[in-house]
Every structure is written in structure tokens, then in C-alpha cells.
Coordinates of C-alpha atoms in Angstrom, one line a residue:
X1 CA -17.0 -21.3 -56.8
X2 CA -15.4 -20.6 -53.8
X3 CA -18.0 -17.3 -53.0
X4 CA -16.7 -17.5 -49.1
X5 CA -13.7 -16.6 -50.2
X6 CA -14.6 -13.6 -52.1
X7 CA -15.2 -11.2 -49.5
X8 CA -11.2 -12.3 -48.0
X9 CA -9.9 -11.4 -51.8
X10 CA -11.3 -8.2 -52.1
X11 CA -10.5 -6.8 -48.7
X12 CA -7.6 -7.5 -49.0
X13 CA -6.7 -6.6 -52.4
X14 CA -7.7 -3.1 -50.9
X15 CA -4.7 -2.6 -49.3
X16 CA -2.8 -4.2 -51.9
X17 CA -1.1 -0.9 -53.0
X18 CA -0.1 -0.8 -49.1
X19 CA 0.8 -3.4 -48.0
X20 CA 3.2 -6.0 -50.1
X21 CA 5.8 -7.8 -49.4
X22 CA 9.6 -6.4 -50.4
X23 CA 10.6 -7.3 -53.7
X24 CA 7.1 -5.1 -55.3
X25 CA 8.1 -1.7 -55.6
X26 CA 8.8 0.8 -58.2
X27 CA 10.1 -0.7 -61.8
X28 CA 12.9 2.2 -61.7
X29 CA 14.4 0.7 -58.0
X30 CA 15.5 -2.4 -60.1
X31 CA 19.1 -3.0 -61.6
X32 CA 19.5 -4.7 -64.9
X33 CA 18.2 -8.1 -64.1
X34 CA 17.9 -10.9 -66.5
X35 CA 15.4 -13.3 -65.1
X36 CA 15.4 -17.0 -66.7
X37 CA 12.4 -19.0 -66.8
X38 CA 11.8 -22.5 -67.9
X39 CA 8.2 -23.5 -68.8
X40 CA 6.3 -26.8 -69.7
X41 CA 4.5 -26.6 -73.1
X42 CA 0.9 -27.0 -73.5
X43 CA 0.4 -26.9 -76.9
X44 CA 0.2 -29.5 -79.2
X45 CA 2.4 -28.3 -82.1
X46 CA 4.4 -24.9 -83.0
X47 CA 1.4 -23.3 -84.2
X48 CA 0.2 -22.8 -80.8
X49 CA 3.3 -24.1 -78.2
X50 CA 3.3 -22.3 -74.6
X51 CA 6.9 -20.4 -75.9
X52 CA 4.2 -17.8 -77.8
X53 CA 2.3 -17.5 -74.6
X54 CA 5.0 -16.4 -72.3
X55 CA 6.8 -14.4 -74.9
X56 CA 3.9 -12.0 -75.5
X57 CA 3.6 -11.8 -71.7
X58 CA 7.1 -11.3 -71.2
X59 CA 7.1 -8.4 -73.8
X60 CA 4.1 -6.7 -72.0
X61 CA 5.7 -7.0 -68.4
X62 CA 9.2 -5.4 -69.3
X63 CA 7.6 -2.6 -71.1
X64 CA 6.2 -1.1 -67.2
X65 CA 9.2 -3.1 -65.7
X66 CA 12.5 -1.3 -67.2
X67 CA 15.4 -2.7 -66.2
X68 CA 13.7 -6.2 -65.8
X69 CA 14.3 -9.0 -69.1
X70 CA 12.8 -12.1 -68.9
X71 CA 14.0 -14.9 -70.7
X72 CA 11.9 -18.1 -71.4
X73 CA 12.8 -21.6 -72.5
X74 CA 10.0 -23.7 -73.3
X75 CA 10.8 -27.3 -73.0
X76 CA 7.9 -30.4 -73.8
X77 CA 6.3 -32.0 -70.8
X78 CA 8.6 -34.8 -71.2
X79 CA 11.8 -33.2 -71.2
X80 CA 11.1 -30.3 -68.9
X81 CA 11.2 -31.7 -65.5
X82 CA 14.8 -33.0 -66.4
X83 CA 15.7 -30.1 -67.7
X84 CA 15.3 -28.2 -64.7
X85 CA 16.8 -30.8 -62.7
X86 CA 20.0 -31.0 -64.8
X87 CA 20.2 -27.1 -64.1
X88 CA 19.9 -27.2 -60.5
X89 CA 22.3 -30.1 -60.4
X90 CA 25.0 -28.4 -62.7
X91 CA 24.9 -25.3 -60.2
X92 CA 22.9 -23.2 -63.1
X93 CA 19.3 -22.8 -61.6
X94 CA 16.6 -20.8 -63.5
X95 CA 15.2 -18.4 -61.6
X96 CA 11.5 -19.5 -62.1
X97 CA 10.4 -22.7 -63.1
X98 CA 7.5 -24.2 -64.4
X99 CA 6.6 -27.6 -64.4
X100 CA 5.2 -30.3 -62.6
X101 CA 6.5 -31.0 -58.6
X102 CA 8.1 -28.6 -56.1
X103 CA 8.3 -30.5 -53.1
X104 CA 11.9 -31.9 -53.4
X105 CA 13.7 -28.4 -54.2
X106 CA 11.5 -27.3 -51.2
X107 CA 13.0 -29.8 -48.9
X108 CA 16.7 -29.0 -49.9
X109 CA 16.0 -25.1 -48.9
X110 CA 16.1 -23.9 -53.2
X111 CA 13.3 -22.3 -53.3
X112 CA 11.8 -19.2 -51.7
X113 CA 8.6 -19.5 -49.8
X114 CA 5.7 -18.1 -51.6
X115 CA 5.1 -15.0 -48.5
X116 CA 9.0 -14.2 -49.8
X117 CA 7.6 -13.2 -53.3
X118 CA 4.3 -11.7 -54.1
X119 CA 1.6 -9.3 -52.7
X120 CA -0.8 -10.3 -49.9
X121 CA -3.8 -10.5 -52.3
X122 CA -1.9 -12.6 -55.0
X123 CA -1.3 -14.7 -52.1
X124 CA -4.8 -14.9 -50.9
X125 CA -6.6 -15.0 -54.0
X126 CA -5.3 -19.1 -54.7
X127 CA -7.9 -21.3 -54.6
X128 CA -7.6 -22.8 -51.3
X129 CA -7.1 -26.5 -52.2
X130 CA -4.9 -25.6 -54.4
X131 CA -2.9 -23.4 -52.0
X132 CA -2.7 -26.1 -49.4
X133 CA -1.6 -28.6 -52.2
X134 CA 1.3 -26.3 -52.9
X135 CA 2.4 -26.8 -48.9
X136 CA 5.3 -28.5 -47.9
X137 CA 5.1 -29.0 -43.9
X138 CA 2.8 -26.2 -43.6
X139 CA 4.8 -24.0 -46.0
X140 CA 3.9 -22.4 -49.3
X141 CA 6.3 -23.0 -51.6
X142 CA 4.4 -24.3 -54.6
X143 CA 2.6 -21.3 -56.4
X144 CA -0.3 -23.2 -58.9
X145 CA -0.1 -22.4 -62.4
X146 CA -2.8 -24.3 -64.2
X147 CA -5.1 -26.7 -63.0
X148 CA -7.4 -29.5 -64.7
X149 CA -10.0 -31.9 -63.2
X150 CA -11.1 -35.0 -65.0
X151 CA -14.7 -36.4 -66.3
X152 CA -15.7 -39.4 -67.9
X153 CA -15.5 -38.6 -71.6
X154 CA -17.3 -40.4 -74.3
X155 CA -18.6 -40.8 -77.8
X156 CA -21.8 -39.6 -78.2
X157 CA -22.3 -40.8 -81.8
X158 CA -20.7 -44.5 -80.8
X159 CA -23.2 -43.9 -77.5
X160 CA -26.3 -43.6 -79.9
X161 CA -25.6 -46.4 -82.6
X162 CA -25.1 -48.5 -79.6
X163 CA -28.3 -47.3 -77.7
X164 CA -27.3 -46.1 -74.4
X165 CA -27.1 -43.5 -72.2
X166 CA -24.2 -41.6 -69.6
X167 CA -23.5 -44.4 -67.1
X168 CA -24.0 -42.9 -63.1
X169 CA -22.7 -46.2 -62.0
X170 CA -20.5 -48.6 -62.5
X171 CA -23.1 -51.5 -63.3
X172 CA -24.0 -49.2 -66.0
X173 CA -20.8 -48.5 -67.1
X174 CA -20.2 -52.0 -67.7
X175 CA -23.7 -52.7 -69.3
X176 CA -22.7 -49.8 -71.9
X177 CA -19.1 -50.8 -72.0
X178 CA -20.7 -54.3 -73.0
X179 CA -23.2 -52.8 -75.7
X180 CA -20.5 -50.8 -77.2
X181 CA -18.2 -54.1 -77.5
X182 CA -21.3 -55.8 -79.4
X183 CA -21.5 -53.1 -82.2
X184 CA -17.6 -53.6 -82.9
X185 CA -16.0 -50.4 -80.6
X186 CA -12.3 -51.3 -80.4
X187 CA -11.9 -49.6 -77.2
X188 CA -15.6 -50.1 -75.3
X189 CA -13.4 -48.5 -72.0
X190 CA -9.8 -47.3 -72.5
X191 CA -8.4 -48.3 -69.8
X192 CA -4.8 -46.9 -69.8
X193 CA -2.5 -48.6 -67.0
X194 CA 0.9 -47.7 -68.5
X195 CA 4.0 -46.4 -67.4
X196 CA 2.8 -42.7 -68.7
X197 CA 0.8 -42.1 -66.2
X198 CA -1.5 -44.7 -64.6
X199 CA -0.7 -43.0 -61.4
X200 CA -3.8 -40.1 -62.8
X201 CA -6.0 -43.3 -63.8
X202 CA -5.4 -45.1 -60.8
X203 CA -6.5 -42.5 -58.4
X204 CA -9.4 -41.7 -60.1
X205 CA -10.5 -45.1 -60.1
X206 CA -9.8 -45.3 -56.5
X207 CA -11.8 -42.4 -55.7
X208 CA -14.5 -43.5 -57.6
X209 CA -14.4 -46.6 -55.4
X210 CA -14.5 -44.2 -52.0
X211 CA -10.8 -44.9 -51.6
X212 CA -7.8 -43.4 -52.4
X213 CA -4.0 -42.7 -51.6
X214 CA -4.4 -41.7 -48.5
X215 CA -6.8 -42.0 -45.7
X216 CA -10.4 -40.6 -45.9
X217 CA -8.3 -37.4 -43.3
X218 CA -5.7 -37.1 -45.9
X219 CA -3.0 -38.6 -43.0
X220 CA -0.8 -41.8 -44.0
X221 CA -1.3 -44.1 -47.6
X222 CA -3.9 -46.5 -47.7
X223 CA -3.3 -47.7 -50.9
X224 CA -3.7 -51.2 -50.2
X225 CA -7.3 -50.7 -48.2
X226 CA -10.2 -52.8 -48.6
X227 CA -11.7 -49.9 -51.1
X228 CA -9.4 -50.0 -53.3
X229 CA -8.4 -53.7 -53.3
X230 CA -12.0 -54.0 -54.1
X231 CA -11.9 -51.0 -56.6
X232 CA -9.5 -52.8 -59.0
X233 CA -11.0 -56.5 -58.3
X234 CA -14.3 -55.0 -60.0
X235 CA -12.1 -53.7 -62.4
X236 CA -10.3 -56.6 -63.3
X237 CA -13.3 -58.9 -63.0
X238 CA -16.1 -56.8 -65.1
X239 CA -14.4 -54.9 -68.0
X240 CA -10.8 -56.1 -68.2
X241 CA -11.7 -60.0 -68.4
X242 CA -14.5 -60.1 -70.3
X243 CA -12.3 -57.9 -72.7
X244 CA -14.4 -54.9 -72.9
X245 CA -11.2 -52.4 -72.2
X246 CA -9.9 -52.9 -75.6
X247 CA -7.4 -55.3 -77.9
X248 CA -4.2 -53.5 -76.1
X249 CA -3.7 -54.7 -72.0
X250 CA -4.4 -51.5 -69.8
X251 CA -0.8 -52.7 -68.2
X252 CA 0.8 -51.6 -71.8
X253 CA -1.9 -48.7 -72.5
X254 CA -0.2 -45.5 -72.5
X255 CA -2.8 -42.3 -71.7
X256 CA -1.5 -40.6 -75.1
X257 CA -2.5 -43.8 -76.9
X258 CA -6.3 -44.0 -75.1
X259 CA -6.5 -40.0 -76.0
X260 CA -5.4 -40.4 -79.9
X261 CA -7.8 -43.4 -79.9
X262 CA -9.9 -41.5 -79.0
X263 CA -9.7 -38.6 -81.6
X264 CA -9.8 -41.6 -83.9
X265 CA -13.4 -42.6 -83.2
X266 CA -12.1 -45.6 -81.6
X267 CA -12.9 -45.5 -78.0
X268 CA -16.4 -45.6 -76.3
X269 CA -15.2 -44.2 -73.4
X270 CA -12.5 -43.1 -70.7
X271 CA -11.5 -40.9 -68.0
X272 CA -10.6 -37.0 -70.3
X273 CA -9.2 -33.5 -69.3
X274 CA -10.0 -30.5 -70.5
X275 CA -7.0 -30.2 -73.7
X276 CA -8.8 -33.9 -75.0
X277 CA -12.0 -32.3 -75.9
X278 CA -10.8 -29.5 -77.7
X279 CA -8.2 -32.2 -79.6
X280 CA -11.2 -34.9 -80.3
X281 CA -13.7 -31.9 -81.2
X282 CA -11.3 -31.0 -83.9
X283 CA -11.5 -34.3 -85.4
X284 CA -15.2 -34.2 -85.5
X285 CA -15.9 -35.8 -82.4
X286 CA -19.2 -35.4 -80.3
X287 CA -17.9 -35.9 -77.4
X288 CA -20.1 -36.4 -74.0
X289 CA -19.1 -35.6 -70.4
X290 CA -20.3 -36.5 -67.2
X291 CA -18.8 -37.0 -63.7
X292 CA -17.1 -40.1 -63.1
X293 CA -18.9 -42.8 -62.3
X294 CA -19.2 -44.1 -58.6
X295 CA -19.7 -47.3 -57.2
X296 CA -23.6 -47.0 -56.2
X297 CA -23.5 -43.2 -58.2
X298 CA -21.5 -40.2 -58.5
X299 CA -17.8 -40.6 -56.9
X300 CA -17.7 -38.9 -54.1
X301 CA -14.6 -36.8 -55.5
X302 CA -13.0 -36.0 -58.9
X303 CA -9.7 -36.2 -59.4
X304 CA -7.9 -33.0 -59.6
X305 CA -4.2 -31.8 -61.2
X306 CA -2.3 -29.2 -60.5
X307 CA 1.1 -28.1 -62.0
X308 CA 3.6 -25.6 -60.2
X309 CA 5.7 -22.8 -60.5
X310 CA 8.4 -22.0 -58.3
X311 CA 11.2 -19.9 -57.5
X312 CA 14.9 -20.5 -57.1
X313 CA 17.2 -19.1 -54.2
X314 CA 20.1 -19.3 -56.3
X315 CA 20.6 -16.2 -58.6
X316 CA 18.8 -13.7 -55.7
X317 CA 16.5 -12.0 -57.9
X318 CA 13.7 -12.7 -55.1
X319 CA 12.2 -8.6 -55.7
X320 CA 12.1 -8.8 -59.5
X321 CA 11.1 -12.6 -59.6
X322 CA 8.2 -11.1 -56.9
X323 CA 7.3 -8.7 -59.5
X324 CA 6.9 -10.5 -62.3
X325 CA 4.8 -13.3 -60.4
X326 CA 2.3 -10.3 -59.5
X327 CA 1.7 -9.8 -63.0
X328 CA 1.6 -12.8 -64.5
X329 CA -0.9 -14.1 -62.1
X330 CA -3.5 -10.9 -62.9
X331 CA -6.6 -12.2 -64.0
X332 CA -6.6 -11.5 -67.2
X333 CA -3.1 -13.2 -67.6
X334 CA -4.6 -16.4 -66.3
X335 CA -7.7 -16.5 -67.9
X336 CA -5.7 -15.8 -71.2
X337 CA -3.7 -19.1 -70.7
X338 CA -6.9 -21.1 -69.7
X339 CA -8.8 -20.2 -72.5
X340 CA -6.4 -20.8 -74.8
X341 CA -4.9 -24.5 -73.4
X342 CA -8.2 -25.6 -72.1
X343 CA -6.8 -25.5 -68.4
X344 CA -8.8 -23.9 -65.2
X345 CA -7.6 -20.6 -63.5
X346 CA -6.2 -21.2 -59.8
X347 CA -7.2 -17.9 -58.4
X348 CA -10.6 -17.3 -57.2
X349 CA -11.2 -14.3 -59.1
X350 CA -10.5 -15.8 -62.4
X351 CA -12.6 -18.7 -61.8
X352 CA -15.4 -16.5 -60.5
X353 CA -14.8 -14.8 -64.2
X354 CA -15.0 -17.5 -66.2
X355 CA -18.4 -19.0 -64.2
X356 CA -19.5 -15.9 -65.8
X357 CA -18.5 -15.3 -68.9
X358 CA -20.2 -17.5 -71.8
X359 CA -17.5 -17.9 -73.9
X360 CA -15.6 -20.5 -71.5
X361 CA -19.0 -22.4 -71.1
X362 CA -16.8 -25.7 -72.4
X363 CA -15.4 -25.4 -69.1
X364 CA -17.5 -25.2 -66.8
X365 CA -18.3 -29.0 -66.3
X366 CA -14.0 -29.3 -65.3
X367 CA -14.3 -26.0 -62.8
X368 CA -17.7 -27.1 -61.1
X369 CA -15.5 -30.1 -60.1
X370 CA -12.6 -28.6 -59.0
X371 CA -13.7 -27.3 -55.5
X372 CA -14.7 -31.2 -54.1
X373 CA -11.9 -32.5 -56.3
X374 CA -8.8 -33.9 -55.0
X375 CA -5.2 -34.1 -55.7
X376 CA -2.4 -35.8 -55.5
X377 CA -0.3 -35.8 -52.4
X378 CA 2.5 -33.6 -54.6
X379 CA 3.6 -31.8 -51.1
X380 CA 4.8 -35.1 -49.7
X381 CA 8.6 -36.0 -50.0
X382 CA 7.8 -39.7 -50.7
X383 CA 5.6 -39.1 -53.7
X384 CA 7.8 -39.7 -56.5
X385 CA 8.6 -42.9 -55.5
X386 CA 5.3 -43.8 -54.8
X387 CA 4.2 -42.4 -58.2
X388 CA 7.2 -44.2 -59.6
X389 CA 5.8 -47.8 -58.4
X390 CA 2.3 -47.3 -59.0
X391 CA 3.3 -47.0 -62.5
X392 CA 5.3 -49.7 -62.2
X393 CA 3.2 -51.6 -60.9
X394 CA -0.5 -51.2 -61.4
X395 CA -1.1 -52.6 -64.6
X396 CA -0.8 -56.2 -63.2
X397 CA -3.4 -55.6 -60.7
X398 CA -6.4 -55.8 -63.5
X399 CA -4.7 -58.2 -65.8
X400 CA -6.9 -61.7 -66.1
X401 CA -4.9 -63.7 -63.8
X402 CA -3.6 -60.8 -61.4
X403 CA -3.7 -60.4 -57.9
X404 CA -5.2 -56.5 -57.0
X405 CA -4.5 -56.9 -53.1
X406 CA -0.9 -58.3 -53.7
X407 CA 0.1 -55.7 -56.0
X408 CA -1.3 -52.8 -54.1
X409 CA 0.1 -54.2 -51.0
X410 CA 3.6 -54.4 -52.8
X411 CA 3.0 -50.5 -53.5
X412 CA 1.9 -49.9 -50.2
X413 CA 5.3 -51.7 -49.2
X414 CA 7.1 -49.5 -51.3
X415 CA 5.1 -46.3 -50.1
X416 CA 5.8 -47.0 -46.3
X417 CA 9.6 -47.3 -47.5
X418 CA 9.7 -43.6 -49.1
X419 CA 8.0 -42.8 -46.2
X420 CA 10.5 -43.8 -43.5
X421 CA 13.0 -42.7 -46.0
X422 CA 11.8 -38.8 -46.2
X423 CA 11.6 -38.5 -42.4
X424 CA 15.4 -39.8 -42.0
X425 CA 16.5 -37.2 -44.5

């Protein structure tokens, strides 16, 4: 994981206590500050929502922080991004947020860069991918908060009643996909296209075909090259129209109703994270993982996810904001959250922790990924509307009848228009 880096971290963590940025001194220079923070929730109920998390944490930072309060609003992952928005647009910005893109408050000057706010060797110790994901024309804005890469989950008890093995490829994939279907699996390959979030499925699909959003040199969208054109002709051709993806069209699959399928014994498999195998485990399900199939073998990347915190200009709390950062991204803050929502660190020294420590073994499959893995291209202005037509748009490139190079060239129409439209702005 990352060991090049290691050397980097330490050295520099040396000098932490000498050399930081302003904003990290003493807790006693601080005036009574109130600083408001609204959070995504990764739990799955009250008994364990994200709102405990961040209240124990906020209790342990004020008591060596006087004169610093933290307030935290949780908010579900379906309301939280317009809940922050409606903020910032009613003149009422938090002063941290945390949820899932950063690039548009970047671009309207909002935020604080990330050198503004914490110590060198926070700084430094971000995975690197991760810290050139959070990069908005070479800037750091973006400061990772959790991180998740995705296998191909599957049912190991359907698996065995159906005789078959792990697919490496995707002629074996469809062989078990096919074996499944004969013993009665509703769902041989969920294969969820909706408007939740096909842009996740998509790109891992794309990957697994050698293609992708953008170029192999991560420069302009190719989403309507010959790799993926060919990626979701396969797909359309060898599971979706023989109907071995199940009695609901991926086009109207939602990913929550593929997961809960899933916990329901339903689905042979699909493409996981890490908070779906602690949810179908508790239901008593064996559940198998293995890379993502590729074409020929093993995709040449996984598909990586990364969600954001950030920090807003608006209220000028940049020292105590700095502060707070600092602690909550100590290691055994972030290996906390991971190991209790299932979600990889994104600093090299927790990762490095939990590659050793036994007790997270059920994650080591999702971190050995995360170095080759990629992500999507969250930095770039144009994103949301690309994200916005993919999921729009995608689920009519597998249908029986559909046309994949007409549809991705239709969403490569619209990508080239956000493009234009983000450099005029």
C-alpha cells in the first residue's frame, strides 16, 4: 500500500510540531467559535447513523480545544447534497461540509484551498490518487473523507447449487450467469442501469472493457470510444437479451434495489462495496468476492469512490476549521469511521494500519484495489452534467432493441457541451 510514500509521511510528520500552517496553534489563542458542520450519513438506521460518530468526536476535540464548539447536522445521502447547497445559496454556508462533490464551490472561490487549513503532514499523508482527485486545476481543494472500491460480489451458496466457480472473464461470467438462470436465480446478474446511480455501474463496466470516461492519459471524454461502444454491445447482447440480468430492465434497476436483492438471496451476482457485505452477511449471506471481471481476465482497473470534505470561506473560521481537520483526520479517527461503516481510510498511515491489523481482514480485498483503482473525474466542472446524462441515459444502451453507440455518442454529445460550457464560465 503505497510503501514509497512512507518514508515522505514520516519525515515530514517530524517537523510537524514546527512547521504548520497558521490556523494550528495553541487551543487558548482561539475566540469563542461555533463551527457548523453538515455530514452525509453512513449508517443504515438510528442505531448506528454517522450523527453518533461525529458527536463523540466532536466531544473529544473540544475537550483539548476550549473555546472551539462544533456543531454537526447529519443529513441522509439523499438530502445532504441539497442541503448544503440550499445553505450556500441562502447566504448561510456551514463552515465544513461533508458530502459528495467539491468542484463547483471550488470554482466560485467558496472554499479554502486545502494548504490554507491543515499541517504539512496531514497534507502529505493523503493517498496520492486520492489527493490529485480532490484537485481542481491543479489545486487542492477537496480533502477525501472515506473511500470505497468495488468487487464483483456473489452468492456463494447460489454459486454451489448451481456448480460454478468465480468468473475471471466475461465468457465465464456469462456461462455462470447462464447456470444460475437454469436453477431459478431471479437475478443471475443485477444489472442496475437506473437513475440512482448507473453512472458507478457504468464506469465499472467500461473499465472492465479497457475503456472508460476519459482517455487511457486521463485528458478529454471518450465515452463514446470503440471500447466502450463494444463494452455495452457485449452487455446488451450476452446477459441482457438472453434475460440473464433479471425480471426488472437494468434501465429501471435502481443500485438500492440490486443491493436489497441481494440481501434477499435473490441475486447471483453484481458489482458490491464494502457497506453491502457487512448488510448481506447480516442476513445470512455467504457472500464471495473477487475482482471484476475483464474482457480476456482481470480489468485492468477497479473502480474507485471517493467522497469530500470541504471548507467554506464564508464565516472565516479558517484557524479553528484547520484545527479541527488535524484531529479528525488522526489515524485512529479514521480508522474508527472505516471500521465501523465498512469504508477504506484515505491516508497512507491508516491504510498501512489496517493492512496490518487482523481485525479489518474483511477489507483488505476493497484496499488492495484501491491504489490501481480509478475515479471519477469529480475535479472537472462538467461532471455533473455528464453524470446527470449518463444516468439519463444509459439504460437504453443494453435494452434488447437499443443502440449502445448512439446512446453513448448522445452522452458524449452532451459531455463535449458541459465541456465548452465550464471553460466559458
Amino acid at each position: 500500500m503505497q510503501r514509497r510514500y512512507i518514508s515522505l509521511v514520516a519525515a515530514v510528520a517530524a517537523l510537524g510540531t514546527t512547521i504548520a500552517l497558521a490556523g494550528c496553534g495553541g487551543a487558548g489563542e482561539a475566540d469563542e467559535v461555533t463551527l457548523r458542520l453538515v455530514a452525509a450519513d453512513y449508517g443504515n438506521g438510528a442505531e448506528n447513523s454517522s450523527q453518533k460518530y461525529w458527536d463523540e468526536l466532536a466531544d473529544r476535540f473540544e475537550a483539548g480545544n476550549a473555546g472551539i464548539t462544533v456543531d454537526v447536522r447529519v443529513h441522509s445521502w439523499k438530502d445532504v447534497d441539497r442541503e448544503v447547497a440550499e445553505m450556500v445559496a441562502d447566504g448561510n454556508a456551514p463552515d465544513i461540509a461533508q458530502i459528495g462533490a467539491y468542484a463547483d464551490y471550488a470554482d466560485q472561490g467558496r472554499l479554502y484551498r486545502v494548504d490554507e487549513l491543515v499541517t504539512i503532514p496531514t497534507q502529505a499523508n493523503f493517498l496520492p490518487e486520492l489527493s490529485e482527485a480532490g484537485q481542481t486545476e491543479q489545486v487542492q481543494y477537496g480533502l477525501p473523507f472515506a473511500a470505497s472500491t468495488r468487487l464483483l460480489f456473489f452468492n456463494e451458496d447460489l454459486f454451489a447449487d448451481a456448480g460454478v466457480g468465480a468468473p475471471e472473464n466475461w465468457s465465464q461470467l456469462r456461462a455462470a450467469a447462464e447456470r444460475l438462470k437454469a436453477r431459478g436465480v431471479t437475478y443471475p446478474f443485477a444489472l442496475p442501469l437506473g437513475s440512482e446511480e448507473s453512472q458507478a455501474e457504468a464506469m465499472i463496466w467500461m473499465l472492465s472493457g479497457g475503456g472508460g470516461y476519459r482517455d487511457r492519459n486521463g485528458g478529454f471524454y471518450a465515452i463514446d470510444s470503440e471500447s466502450n461502444v463494444s463494452t455495452f454491445t457485449w452487455l446488451r447482447d450476452n446477459l441482457v437479451t438472453p434475460g440473464l440480468t433479471g425480471p426488472v430492465e437494468p434501465g429501471k434497476l435502481d443500485r438500492a434495489q440490486a443491493f436489497e436483492a441481494f440481501t434477499r438471496g435473490e441475486v447471483g451476482m453484481l458489482s458490491g462495496h464494502p457497506t453491502l457485505m457487512r448488510q448481506a452477511e447480516q442476513r445470512g449471506i455467504k457472500v464471495g468476492m473477487v475482482p471484476m471481471p475483464g474482457v480476456d481476465g482481470r480489468a485492468r482497473a477497479s473502480m474507485g469512490v471517493a467522497d469530500w470534505m470541504m471548507a467554506f470561506r464564508q464565516n472565516g473560521h479558517r484557524k479553528e476549521i484547520g484545527r479541527f481537520l488535524d484531529f479528525a483526520y488522526r489515524d485512529e479517527n479514521v480508522l474508527e469511521f472505516s471500521g465501523r461503516y465498512d469504508i477504506l481510510p484515505v491516508t497512507v498511515s491508516a491504510s498501512e494500519a489496517m493492512a496490518a491489523d487482523g481485525k479489518h481482514r474483511r477489507l483488505w480485498k476493497f484496499l488492495e484495489a484501491l491504489p490501481t483503482s480509478e475515479l471519477y473525474p469529480s475535479g472537472e466542472m462538467s461532471w455533473a452534467k455528464v453524470s446527470a446524462s449518463v444516468k439519463r441515459n444509459i439504460g437504453e444502451a443494453v435494452a434488447p432493441q437499443g443502440d449502445p453507440a448512439a446512446v453513448l455518442k448522445r452522452i458524449a454529445s452532451d459531455a463535449a457541451r458541459a465541456e465548452s460550457e465550464a471553460a466559458a464560465e
